Amino acid sequence: MMKTGIPALDDHLHGGIPRGKSLVYYAYPGVECNVFGMQTMYRAVSEGGRGIYVTSSTDPRMIRDQFAEFGWDAAKYGDRFVIVDGFSGLVGANSSEQYVVSTPDDADSLTQAIKQVMEDMDEPSVIVFESLSTIMDLCGESATLDAIEEWNQYAMLYDHVIVYNFTAWPYSEDTLAHVKGDICNSVVLIGGIVEKVIFSQYFGVKKTDWDEVTKKCTLYKVLKPGGVRVYLPKILVTGPFDAGKSTFVHALSTRSVSVDRLGTTVALDYGHVDHKGFTADIFGTPGQERFDPIVKLLSGEAMGIFLILDSTNTGDFVRAKRMLEITESMGLPVVIVANKQDLEGALTPEEIRRELDMAHDAPIIPVVATSREGVFEAFDVLVDRVMEAGSI
Amino acid sequence: MTYNLGISKIDELIGDIKGGTNIMMIGPPMSGKDDITNIIAYHGLINKNAAVIVSTREPGNNVLDWFESRDLSIPSEHIGIVDCVTRTLGFGAPDTENIKMASSPVDLTGIGVKISQFFERFWMEMQLKETRLCINSLSTILMYSNLQTVFRFLHVFTGRVKAANALGVYVIEDGMHDDKTIVTLKQLFDGMIEIREKDDGYQMRATGFASKPTPWFDYEIDGVNIILRG
Ligand SMILES: Nc1nc2c(ncn2[C@@H]2O[C@H](COP(=O)(O)OP(=O)(O)OP(=O)(O)O)[C@@H](O)[C@H]2O)c(=O)[nH]1
Ligand SMILES: [Mg+2]
């Protein structure tokens, strides 16, 4: 299996892309798609493999810079990072790459270069097409579709993995159906949620022929540096007064602010987390009962909830359960944070489970928010649960 | 949601332009189309519109300079430039607040992504609901990609302009393309600004906005103003 380099996607693909198989990143115009192919390429070379990047709309001298923008140092991988230059020929520039497509608007010329590079690789490698749509624009739809079949067969012969970035411009319906349907072993849809403008991006596996498809869409953001990150637009942190909600939000976040007065939260805490391929916006609620209307207001459209408890303060546990009700979190993934574990008299997670009368599999994580102990464990568990729930 | 071009007499004659309108500007070389495009964008900026400018002939910095050298009081954070030139010249310049780099004029996917990103930022983050998209120019894009490809690209983005109630202005070099190209592309636009050479100078008129075209006007460009005569 070759990994795509995007952990959540590798999960959806049941581990990655098997050798000899093809995958197309099929993107809605305007949604950032090339980074997917780049991340897959980078993953291959950084794991000691070989990657071949076929450029069609970018000067090859710029390719390594584009990778560097994501924090991926292509230069480090020397001749394991191979470029097939399908651009220079188009603008009449000279190329210093080893593999050059002499006439990029001729599918045969491309095929020649691609077969050559596939033969030359002495181990199964990953071939990434910067832009299949540009090739289609230059060579025509039917010639390109024929060529893809040929490339895929060749890749299968040599056990290479072949990956295409494709932007779904309004080509003929037939062409789009082919690209989205039968021509590759696997299709990953990359889409946008549109309301006047594209304001949110997601990916999801449409098809794999090596396993069952998990019908899940995952929101993502593209970070520079960083690449594709699964995005959780709203994670809620709630719990009784003084339990350590604000402290928890700050402990988790790379950026954060709180609207507090005299040490208690009166409006909200906001934090931004970037951790292990995930990026999330975290909203902390106030704890005092008089702010309950705000809690209700803040909790709309949350994807998951942290319930923060002061593990020494059993008197507040009833209130804690009440807060879960206020947030209308029925059915949402919840992680219980047993905070202040450093204090004497703190109950263990199992004692808390009994006190709260929680199900045996409800996650309760011991945490010391002031020293960040356990905060990322709690985050990982919640993210797992959210991903399992698999909502957009 | 309505727009004006900032070209006084023509604005009066054609009335308010409704949101979602796509305009083709066609004229001969040297007739000041760059200035006119920027002035239309400028007129939006001083009225709290955002401006997204796709530049295929000038590096993004030059476009930004155009605005900054003329009026420092406009909010530069409302300007987004998609630079299709700098990286074609082999410079690995990074994106900045105002300028996003496309790989080349062939890179329609990249150009599309950058336009969408500016639209999202202006609309969602900055709550600017009126945006002007200027593509200067389609002629360069047509040098690298065939008509069908450019048509598909424009089909998508004129649609986005419509959906976002924005104003789109697309510049074309007169005399550089065959009739078929112009006729094909025209279908995508709601109106035109036409420029022609006349005697020692140039004239412009607007068509497609009212039942008949406006008269031809001689014009002169003075800073951020277009002065019409006749
Ligand atoms: N010993 C210890 N103290 C903690 C821990 N977490 C938070 N605290 C302290 O508990 C107090 C309350 O923390 P906050 O984070 O303000 O609690 P909160 O839940 O946001 O409180 P409200 O917004 O008023 O409801 C502060 O004095 C924190 O320093 C912890 O893990 N251990
Ligand atoms: Mg607080």
PDB file of N, CA, C and O in Angstrom, chain A residues 251-311:
ATOM      1  N   ALA A 251      -4.763  25.490  26.740  1.00  0.00           N
ATOM      2  CA  ALA A 251      -3.728  24.450  26.743  1.00  0.00           C
ATOM      3  C   ALA A 251      -3.661  23.732  25.395  1.00  0.00           C
ATOM      4  O   ALA A 251      -2.603  23.300  24.955  1.00  0.00           O
ATOM      5  N   LEU A 252      -4.797  23.649  24.737  1.00  0.00           N
ATOM      6  CA  LEU A 252      -4.894  22.908  23.488  1.00  0.00           C
ATOM      7  C   LEU A 252      -4.505  23.759  22.279  1.00  0.00           C
ATOM      8  O   LEU A 252      -4.135  23.232  21.231  1.00  0.00           O
ATOM      9  N   SER A 253      -4.584  25.073  22.431  1.00  0.00           N
ATOM     10  CA  SER A 253      -4.611  25.935  21.248  1.00  0.00           C
ATOM     11  C   SER A 253      -3.268  26.546  20.909  1.00  0.00           C
ATOM     12  O   SER A 253      -2.455  26.828  21.777  1.00  0.00           O
ATOM     13  N   THR A 254      -3.091  26.773  19.601  1.00  0.00           N
ATOM     14  CA  THR A 254      -1.938  27.548  19.163  1.00  0.00           C
ATOM     15  C   THR A 254      -2.268  29.041  19.222  1.00  0.00           C
ATOM     16  O   THR A 254      -1.391  29.867  19.388  1.00  0.00           O
ATOM     17  N   ARG A 255      -3.532  29.383  19.057  1.00  0.00           N
ATOM     18  CA  ARG A 255      -3.991  30.764  19.203  1.00  0.00           C
ATOM     19  C   ARG A 255      -5.267  30.692  20.015  1.00  0.00           C
ATOM     20  O   ARG A 255      -6.079  29.812  19.792  1.00  0.00           O
ATOM     21  N   SER A 256      -5.439  31.637  20.940  1.00  0.00           N
ATOM     22  CA  SER A 256      -6.696  31.587  21.681  1.00  0.00           C
ATOM     23  C   SER A 256      -6.988  32.929  22.355  1.00  0.00           C
ATOM     24  O   SER A 256      -6.088  33.715  22.617  1.00  0.00           O
ATOM     25  N   VAL A 257      -8.254  33.152  22.594  1.00  0.00           N
ATOM     26  CA  VAL A 257      -8.679  34.327  23.364  1.00  0.00           C
ATOM     27  C   VAL A 257      -9.847  33.916  24.254  1.00  0.00           C
ATOM     28  O   VAL A 257     -10.586  32.991  23.948  1.00  0.00           O
ATOM     29  N   SER A 258     -10.001  34.652  25.356  1.00  0.00           N
ATOM     30  CA  SER A 258     -11.153  34.424  26.225  1.00  0.00           C
ATOM     31  C   SER A 258     -11.800  35.752  26.533  1.00  0.00           C
ATOM     32  O   SER A 258     -11.111  36.764  26.634  1.00  0.00           O
ATOM     33  N   VAL A 259     -13.109  35.708  26.632  1.00  0.00           N
ATOM     34  CA  VAL A 259     -13.801  36.895  27.098  1.00  0.00           C
ATOM     35  C   VAL A 259     -14.201  36.630  28.549  1.00  0.00           C
ATOM     36  O   VAL A 259     -15.210  36.001  28.830  1.00  0.00           O
ATOM     37  N   ASP A 260     -13.331  37.087  29.445  1.00  0.00           N
ATOM     38  CA  ASP A 260     -13.507  36.817  30.874  1.00  0.00           C
ATOM     39  C   ASP A 260     -13.704  38.125  31.635  1.00  0.00           C
ATOM     40  O   ASP A 260     -13.282  39.180  31.188  1.00  0.00           O
ATOM     41  N   ARG A 261     -14.347  38.009  32.768  1.00  0.00           N
ATOM     42  CA  ARG A 261     -14.366  39.135  33.703  1.00  0.00           C
ATOM     43  C   ARG A 261     -14.101  38.572  35.088  1.00  0.00           C
ATOM     44  O   ARG A 261     -14.733  37.605  35.494  1.00  0.00           O
ATOM     45  N   LEU A 262     -13.155  39.163  35.786  1.00  0.00           N
ATOM     46  CA  LEU A 262     -12.779  38.713  37.135  1.00  0.00           C
ATOM     47  C   LEU A 262     -12.557  37.205  37.173  1.00  0.00           C
ATOM     48  O   LEU A 262     -12.998  36.509  38.075  1.00  0.00           O
ATOM     49  N   GLY A 263     -11.870  36.688  36.158  1.00  0.00           N
ATOM     50  CA  GLY A 263     -11.469  35.276  36.180  1.00  0.00           C
ATOM     51  C   GLY A 263     -12.542  34.285  35.793  1.00  0.00           C
ATOM     52  O   GLY A 263     -12.286  33.086  35.763  1.00  0.00           O
ATOM     53  N   THR A 264     -13.727  34.770  35.503  1.00  0.00           N
ATOM     54  CA  THR A 264     -14.743  33.823  35.043  1.00  0.00           C
ATOM     55  C   THR A 264     -15.148  34.196  33.628  1.00  0.00           C
ATOM     56  O   THR A 264     -15.124  35.367  33.252  1.00  0.00           O
ATOM     57  N   THR A 265     -15.497  33.191  32.844  1.00  0.00           N
ATOM     58  CA  THR A 265     -15.836  33.462  31.458  1.00  0.00           C
ATOM     59  C   THR A 265     -17.259  34.004  31.386  1.00  0.00           C
ATOM     60  O   THR A 265     -18.177  33.414  31.943  1.00  0.00           O
ATOM     61  N   VAL A 266     -17.419  35.145  30.714  1.00  0.00           N
ATOM     62  CA  VAL A 266     -18.744  35.743  30.606  1.00  0.00           C
ATOM     63  C   VAL A 266     -19.319  35.598  29.203  1.00  0.00           C
ATOM     64  O   VAL A 266     -20.515  35.720  29.008  1.00  0.00           O
ATOM     65  N   ALA A 267     -18.451  35.329  28.228  1.00  0.00           N
ATOM     66  CA  ALA A 267     -18.994  35.158  26.881  1.00  0.00           C
ATOM     67  C   ALA A 267     -18.508  33.852  26.274  1.00  0.00           C
ATOM     68  O   ALA A 267     -19.272  32.918  26.109  1.00  0.00           O
ATOM     69  N   LEU A 268     -17.245  33.785  25.960  1.00  0.00           N
ATOM     70  CA  LEU A 268     -16.737  32.542  25.394  1.00  0.00           C
ATOM     71  C   LEU A 268     -15.219  32.510  25.419  1.00  0.00           C
ATOM     72  O   LEU A 268     -14.562  33.527  25.627  1.00  0.00           O
ATOM     73  N   ASP A 269     -14.700  31.313  25.221  1.00  0.00           N
ATOM     74  CA  ASP A 269     -13.292  31.120  24.909  1.00  0.00           C
ATOM     75  C   ASP A 269     -13.240  30.657  23.470  1.00  0.00           C
ATOM     76  O   ASP A 269     -14.085  29.878  23.031  1.00  0.00           O
ATOM     77  N   TYR A 270     -12.220  31.129  22.754  1.00  0.00           N
ATOM     78  CA  TYR A 270     -12.038  30.642  21.402  1.00  0.00           C
ATOM     79  C   TYR A 270     -10.591  30.204  21.234  1.00  0.00           C
ATOM     80  O   TYR A 270      -9.676  30.896  21.676  1.00  0.00           O
ATOM     81  N   GLY A 271     -10.410  29.056  20.648  1.00  0.00           N
ATOM     82  CA  GLY A 271      -9.047  28.602  20.400  1.00  0.00           C
ATOM     83  C   GLY A 271      -8.956  27.886  19.076  1.00  0.00           C
ATOM     84  O   GLY A 271      -9.945  27.366  18.552  1.00  0.00           O
ATOM     85  N   HIS A 272      -7.746  27.899  18.521  1.00  0.00           N
ATOM     86  CA  HIS A 272      -7.512  27.205  17.265  1.00  0.00           C
ATOM     87  C   HIS A 272      -6.452  26.138  17.500  1.00  0.00           C
ATOM     88  O   HIS A 272      -5.363  26.444  17.964  1.00  0.00           O
ATOM     89  N   VAL A 273      -6.793  24.881  17.175  1.00  0.00           N
ATOM     90  CA  VAL A 273      -5.885  23.767  17.415  1.00  0.00           C
ATOM     91  C   VAL A 273      -5.375  23.236  16.087  1.00  0.00           C
ATOM     92  O   VAL A 273      -6.130  23.129  15.132  1.00  0.00           O
ATOM     93  N   ASP A 274      -4.098  22.900  16.042  1.00  0.00           N
ATOM     94  CA  ASP A 274      -3.538  22.272  14.853  1.00  0.00           C
ATOM     95  C   ASP A 274      -2.704  21.100  15.348  1.00  0.00           C
ATOM     96  O   ASP A 274      -1.656  21.288  15.950  1.00  0.00           O
ATOM     97  N   HIS A 275      -3.195  19.887  15.125  1.00  0.00           N
ATOM     98  CA  HIS A 275      -2.582  18.730  15.760  1.00  0.00           C
ATOM     99  C   HIS A 275      -2.742  17.485  14.905  1.00  0.00           C
ATOM    100  O   HIS A 275      -3.861  17.153  14.524  1.00  0.00           O
ATOM    101  N   LYS A 276      -1.648  16.845  14.570  1.00  0.00           N
ATOM    102  CA  LYS A 276      -1.647  15.545  13.882  1.00  0.00           C
ATOM    103  C   LYS A 276      -2.596  15.461  12.691  1.00  0.00           C
ATOM    104  O   LYS A 276      -3.434  14.559  12.609  1.00  0.00           O
ATOM    105  N   GLY A 277      -2.461  16.392  11.770  1.00  0.00           N
ATOM    106  CA  GLY A 277      -3.292  16.310  10.571  1.00  0.00           C
ATOM    107  C   GLY A 277      -4.695  16.850  10.745  1.00  0.00           C
ATOM    108  O   GLY A 277      -5.507  16.776   9.832  1.00  0.00           O
ATOM    109  N   PHE A 278      -4.983  17.381  11.915  1.00  0.00           N
ATOM    110  CA  PHE A 278      -6.307  17.966  12.146  1.00  0.00           C
ATOM    111  C   PHE A 278      -6.177  19.429  12.522  1.00  0.00           C
ATOM    112  O   PHE A 278      -5.218  19.826  13.181  1.00  0.00           O
ATOM    113  N   THR A 279      -7.148  20.200  12.081  1.00  0.00           N
ATOM    114  CA  THR A 279      -7.205  21.568  12.528  1.00  0.00           C
ATOM    115  C   THR A 279      -8.639  21.815  13.008  1.00  0.00           C
ATOM    116  O   THR A 279      -9.589  21.343  12.398  1.00  0.00           O
ATOM    117  N   ALA A 280      -8.774  22.495  14.146  1.00  0.00           N
ATOM    118  CA  ALA A 280     -10.110  22.631  14.728  1.00  0.00           C
ATOM    119  C   ALA A 280     -10.278  23.998  15.369  1.00  0.00           C
ATOM    120  O   ALA A 280      -9.324  24.588  15.865  1.00  0.00           O
ATOM    121  N   ASP A 281     -11.499  24.481  15.317  1.00  0.00           N
ATOM    122  CA  ASP A 281     -11.851  25.683  16.063  1.00  0.00           C
ATOM    123  C   ASP A 281     -12.620  25.263  17.301  1.00  0.00           C
ATOM    124  O   ASP A 281     -13.588  24.508  17.229  1.00  0.00           O
ATOM    125  N   ILE A 282     -12.146  25.739  18.441  1.00  0.00           N
ATOM    126  CA  ILE A 282     -12.681  25.290  19.723  1.00  0.00           C
ATOM    127  C   ILE A 282     -13.412  26.444  20.395  1.00  0.00           C
ATOM    128  O   ILE A 282     -12.867  27.547  20.474  1.00  0.00           O
ATOM    129  N   PHE A 283     -14.594  26.180  20.866  1.00  0.00           N
ATOM    130  CA  PHE A 283     -15.367  27.215  21.555  1.00  0.00           C
ATOM    131  C   PHE A 283     -15.655  26.764  22.982  1.00  0.00           C
ATOM    132  O   PHE A 283     -16.248  25.714  23.200  1.00  0.00           O
ATOM    133  N   GLY A 284     -15.203  27.560  23.940  1.00  0.00           N
ATOM    134  CA  GLY A 284     -15.468  27.267  25.340  1.00  0.00           C
ATOM    135  C   GLY A 284     -16.645  28.100  25.827  1.00  0.00           C
ATOM    136  O   GLY A 284     -16.790  29.266  25.466  1.00  0.00           O
ATOM    137  N   THR A 285     -17.505  27.492  26.620  1.00  0.00           N
ATOM    138  CA  THR A 285     -18.684  28.215  27.117  1.00  0.00           C
ATOM    139  C   THR A 285     -18.394  28.732  28.521  1.00  0.00           C
ATOM    140  O   THR A 285     -17.474  28.265  29.182  1.00  0.00           O
ATOM    141  N   PRO A 286     -19.202  29.680  28.987  1.00  0.00           N
ATOM    142  CA  PRO A 286     -19.147  30.024  30.406  1.00  0.00           C
ATOM    143  C   PRO A 286     -19.705  28.856  31.218  1.00  0.00           C
ATOM    144  O   PRO A 286     -20.355  27.971  30.662  1.00  0.00           O
ATOM    145  N   GLY A 287     -19.489  28.877  32.540  1.00  0.00           N
ATOM    146  CA  GLY A 287     -19.965  27.786  33.377  1.00  0.00           C
ATOM    147  C   GLY A 287     -21.098  28.187  34.302  1.00  0.00           C
ATOM    148  O   GLY A 287     -21.913  27.350  34.701  1.00  0.00           O
ATOM    149  N   GLN A 288     -21.166  29.464  34.638  1.00  0.00           N
ATOM    150  CA  GLN A 288     -22.177  29.884  35.611  1.00  0.00           C
ATOM    151  C   GLN A 288     -23.581  29.817  35.011  1.00  0.00           C
ATOM    152  O   GLN A 288     -23.784  30.108  33.835  1.00  0.00           O
ATOM    153  N   GLU A 289     -24.521  29.445  35.891  1.00  0.00           N
ATOM    154  CA  GLU A 289     -25.875  29.205  35.400  1.00  0.00           C
ATOM    155  C   GLU A 289     -26.507  30.423  34.746  1.00  0.00           C
ATOM    156  O   GLU A 289     -27.269  30.300  33.801  1.00  0.00           O
ATOM    157  N   ARG A 290     -26.135  31.600  35.243  1.00  0.00           N
ATOM    158  CA  ARG A 290     -26.782  32.784  34.677  1.00  0.00           C
ATOM    159  C   ARG A 290     -26.424  32.968  33.199  1.00  0.00           C
ATOM    160  O   ARG A 290     -27.062  33.723  32.482  1.00  0.00           O
ATOM    161  N   PHE A 291     -25.373  32.283  32.728  1.00  0.00           N
ATOM    162  CA  PHE A 291     -25.000  32.412  31.325  1.00  0.00           C
ATOM    163  C   PHE A 291     -25.563  31.289  30.457  1.00  0.00           C
ATOM    164  O   PHE A 291     -25.195  31.154  29.296  1.00  0.00           O
ATOM    165  N   ASP A 292     -26.459  30.494  31.004  1.00  0.00           N
ATOM    166  CA  ASP A 292     -26.960  29.352  30.238  1.00  0.00           C
ATOM    167  C   ASP A 292     -27.500  29.706  28.844  1.00  0.00           C
ATOM    168  O   ASP A 292     -27.303  28.938  27.895  1.00  0.00           O
ATOM    169  N   PRO A 293     -28.178  30.857  28.707  1.00  0.00           N
ATOM    170  CA  PRO A 293     -28.621  31.199  27.341  1.00  0.00           C
ATOM    171  C   PRO A 293     -27.445  31.313  26.362  1.00  0.00           C
ATOM    172  O   PRO A 293     -27.553  30.925  25.198  1.00  0.00           O
ATOM    173  N   ILE A 294     -26.312  31.824  26.837  1.00  0.00           N
ATOM    174  CA  ILE A 294     -25.136  31.935  25.965  1.00  0.00           C
ATOM    175  C   ILE A 294     -24.625  30.547  25.597  1.00  0.00           C
ATOM    176  O   ILE A 294     -24.239  30.282  24.465  1.00  0.00           O
ATOM    177  N   VAL A 295     -24.658  29.643  26.572  1.00  0.00           N
ATOM    178  CA  VAL A 295     -24.191  28.282  26.326  1.00  0.00           C
ATOM    179  C   VAL A 295     -25.008  27.660  25.199  1.00  0.00           C
ATOM    180  O   VAL A 295     -24.472  27.058  24.268  1.00  0.00           O
ATOM    181  N   LYS A 296     -26.303  27.868  25.282  1.00  0.00           N
ATOM    182  CA  LYS A 296     -27.198  27.315  24.275  1.00  0.00           C
ATOM    183  C   LYS A 296     -26.886  27.902  22.897  1.00  0.00           C
ATOM    184  O   LYS A 296     -26.810  27.196  21.896  1.00  0.00           O
ATOM    185  N   LEU A 297     -26.668  29.202  22.898  1.00  0.00           N
ATOM    186  CA  LEU A 297     -26.366  29.916  21.666  1.00  0.00           C
ATOM    187  C   LEU A 297     -25.074  29.417  21.023  1.00  0.00           C
ATOM    188  O   LEU A 297     -24.980  29.250  19.814  1.00  0.00           O
ATOM    189  N   LEU A 298     -24.078  29.191  21.875  1.00  0.00           N
ATOM    190  CA  LEU A 298     -22.763  28.796  21.362  1.00  0.00           C
ATOM    191  C   LEU A 298     -22.741  27.378  20.822  1.00  0.00           C
ATOM    192  O   LEU A 298     -21.887  27.023  20.026  1.00  0.00           O
ATOM    193  N   SER A 299     -23.698  26.576  21.258  1.00  0.00           N
ATOM    194  CA  SER A 299     -23.533  25.149  21.001  1.00  0.00           C
ATOM    195  C   SER A 299     -24.102  24.679  19.667  1.00  0.00           C
ATOM    196  O   SER A 299     -23.897  23.539  19.296  1.00  0.00           O
ATOM    197  N   GLY A 300     -24.763  25.575  18.928  1.00  0.00           N
ATOM    198  CA  GLY A 300     -25.326  25.173  17.641  1.00  0.00           C
ATOM    199  C   GLY A 300     -24.258  24.665  16.688  1.00  0.00           C
ATOM    200  O   GLY A 300     -23.167  25.202  16.625  1.00  0.00           O
ATOM    201  N   GLU A 301     -24.575  23.616  15.980  1.00  0.00           N
ATOM    202  CA  GLU A 301     -23.712  23.067  14.943  1.00  0.00           C
ATOM    203  C   GLU A 301     -22.359  22.551  15.413  1.00  0.00           C
ATOM    204  O   GLU A 301     -21.416  22.454  14.642  1.00  0.00           O
ATOM    205  N   ALA A 302     -22.251  22.237  16.695  1.00  0.00           N
ATOM    206  CA  ALA A 302     -20.996  21.653  17.173  1.00  0.00           C
ATOM    207  C   ALA A 302     -20.847  20.245  16.613  1.00  0.00           C
ATOM    208  O   ALA A 302     -21.829  19.570  16.325  1.00  0.00           O
ATOM    209  N   MET A 303     -19.587  19.832  16.420  1.00  0.00           N
ATOM    210  CA  MET A 303     -19.336  18.483  15.896  1.00  0.00           C
ATOM    211  C   MET A 303     -18.958  17.509  16.996  1.00  0.00           C
ATOM    212  O   MET A 303     -18.972  16.293  16.799  1.00  0.00           O
ATOM    213  N   GLY A 304     -18.560  18.042  18.131  1.00  0.00           N
ATOM    214  CA  GLY A 304     -18.161  17.196  19.242  1.00  0.00           C
ATOM    215  C   GLY A 304     -18.016  18.063  20.487  1.00  0.00           C
ATOM    216  O   GLY A 304     -17.948  19.288  20.377  1.00  0.00           O
ATOM    217  N   ILE A 305     -18.026  17.408  21.648  1.00  0.00           N
ATOM    218  CA  ILE A 305     -18.050  18.171  22.891  1.00  0.00           C
ATOM    219  C   ILE A 305     -17.049  17.618  23.899  1.00  0.00           C
ATOM    220  O   ILE A 305     -16.945  16.403  24.080  1.00  0.00           O
ATOM    221  N   PHE A 306     -16.323  18.524  24.534  1.00  0.00           N
ATOM    222  CA  PHE A 306     -15.572  18.175  25.735  1.00  0.00           C
ATOM    223  C   PHE A 306     -16.393  18.623  26.934  1.00  0.00           C
ATOM    224  O   PHE A 306     -16.799  19.784  27.009  1.00  0.00           O
ATOM    225  N   LEU A 307     -16.623  17.697  27.851  1.00  0.00           N
ATOM    226  CA  LEU A 307     -17.270  18.088  29.100  1.00  0.00           C
ATOM    227  C   LEU A 307     -16.178  18.096  30.167  1.00  0.00           C
ATOM    228  O   LEU A 307     -15.603  17.052  30.499  1.00  0.00           O
ATOM    229  N   ILE A 308     -15.893  19.283  30.678  1.00  0.00           N
ATOM    230  CA  ILE A 308     -14.792  19.420  31.633  1.00  0.00           C
ATOM    231  C   ILE A 308     -15.338  19.323  33.059  1.00  0.00           C
ATOM    232  O   ILE A 308     -16.309  20.003  33.403  1.00  0.00           O
ATOM    233  N   LEU A 309     -14.689  18.473  33.853  1.00  0.00           N
ATOM    234  CA  LEU A 309     -15.094  18.335  35.254  1.00  0.00           C
ATOM    235  C   LEU A 309     -13.913  18.648  36.152  1.00  0.00           C
ATOM    236  O   LEU A 309     -12.775  18.313  35.826  1.00  0.00           O
ATOM    237  N   ASP A 310     -14.189  19.261  37.274  1.00  0.00           N
ATOM    238  CA  ASP A 310     -13.198  19.356  38.346  1.00  0.00           C
ATOM    239  C   ASP A 310     -13.319  18.038  39.121  1.00  0.00           C
ATOM    240  O   ASP A 310     -14.317  17.805  39.813  1.00  0.00           O
ATOM    241  N   SER A 311     -12.291  17.187  38.991  1.00  0.00           N
ATOM    242  CA  SER A 311     -12.411  15.823  39.533  1.00  0.00           C
ATOM    243  C   SER A 311     -12.535  15.797  41.053  1.00  0.00           C
ATOM    244  O   SER A 311     -12.847  14.759  41.639  1.00  0.00           O
TER     245      SER A 311
END
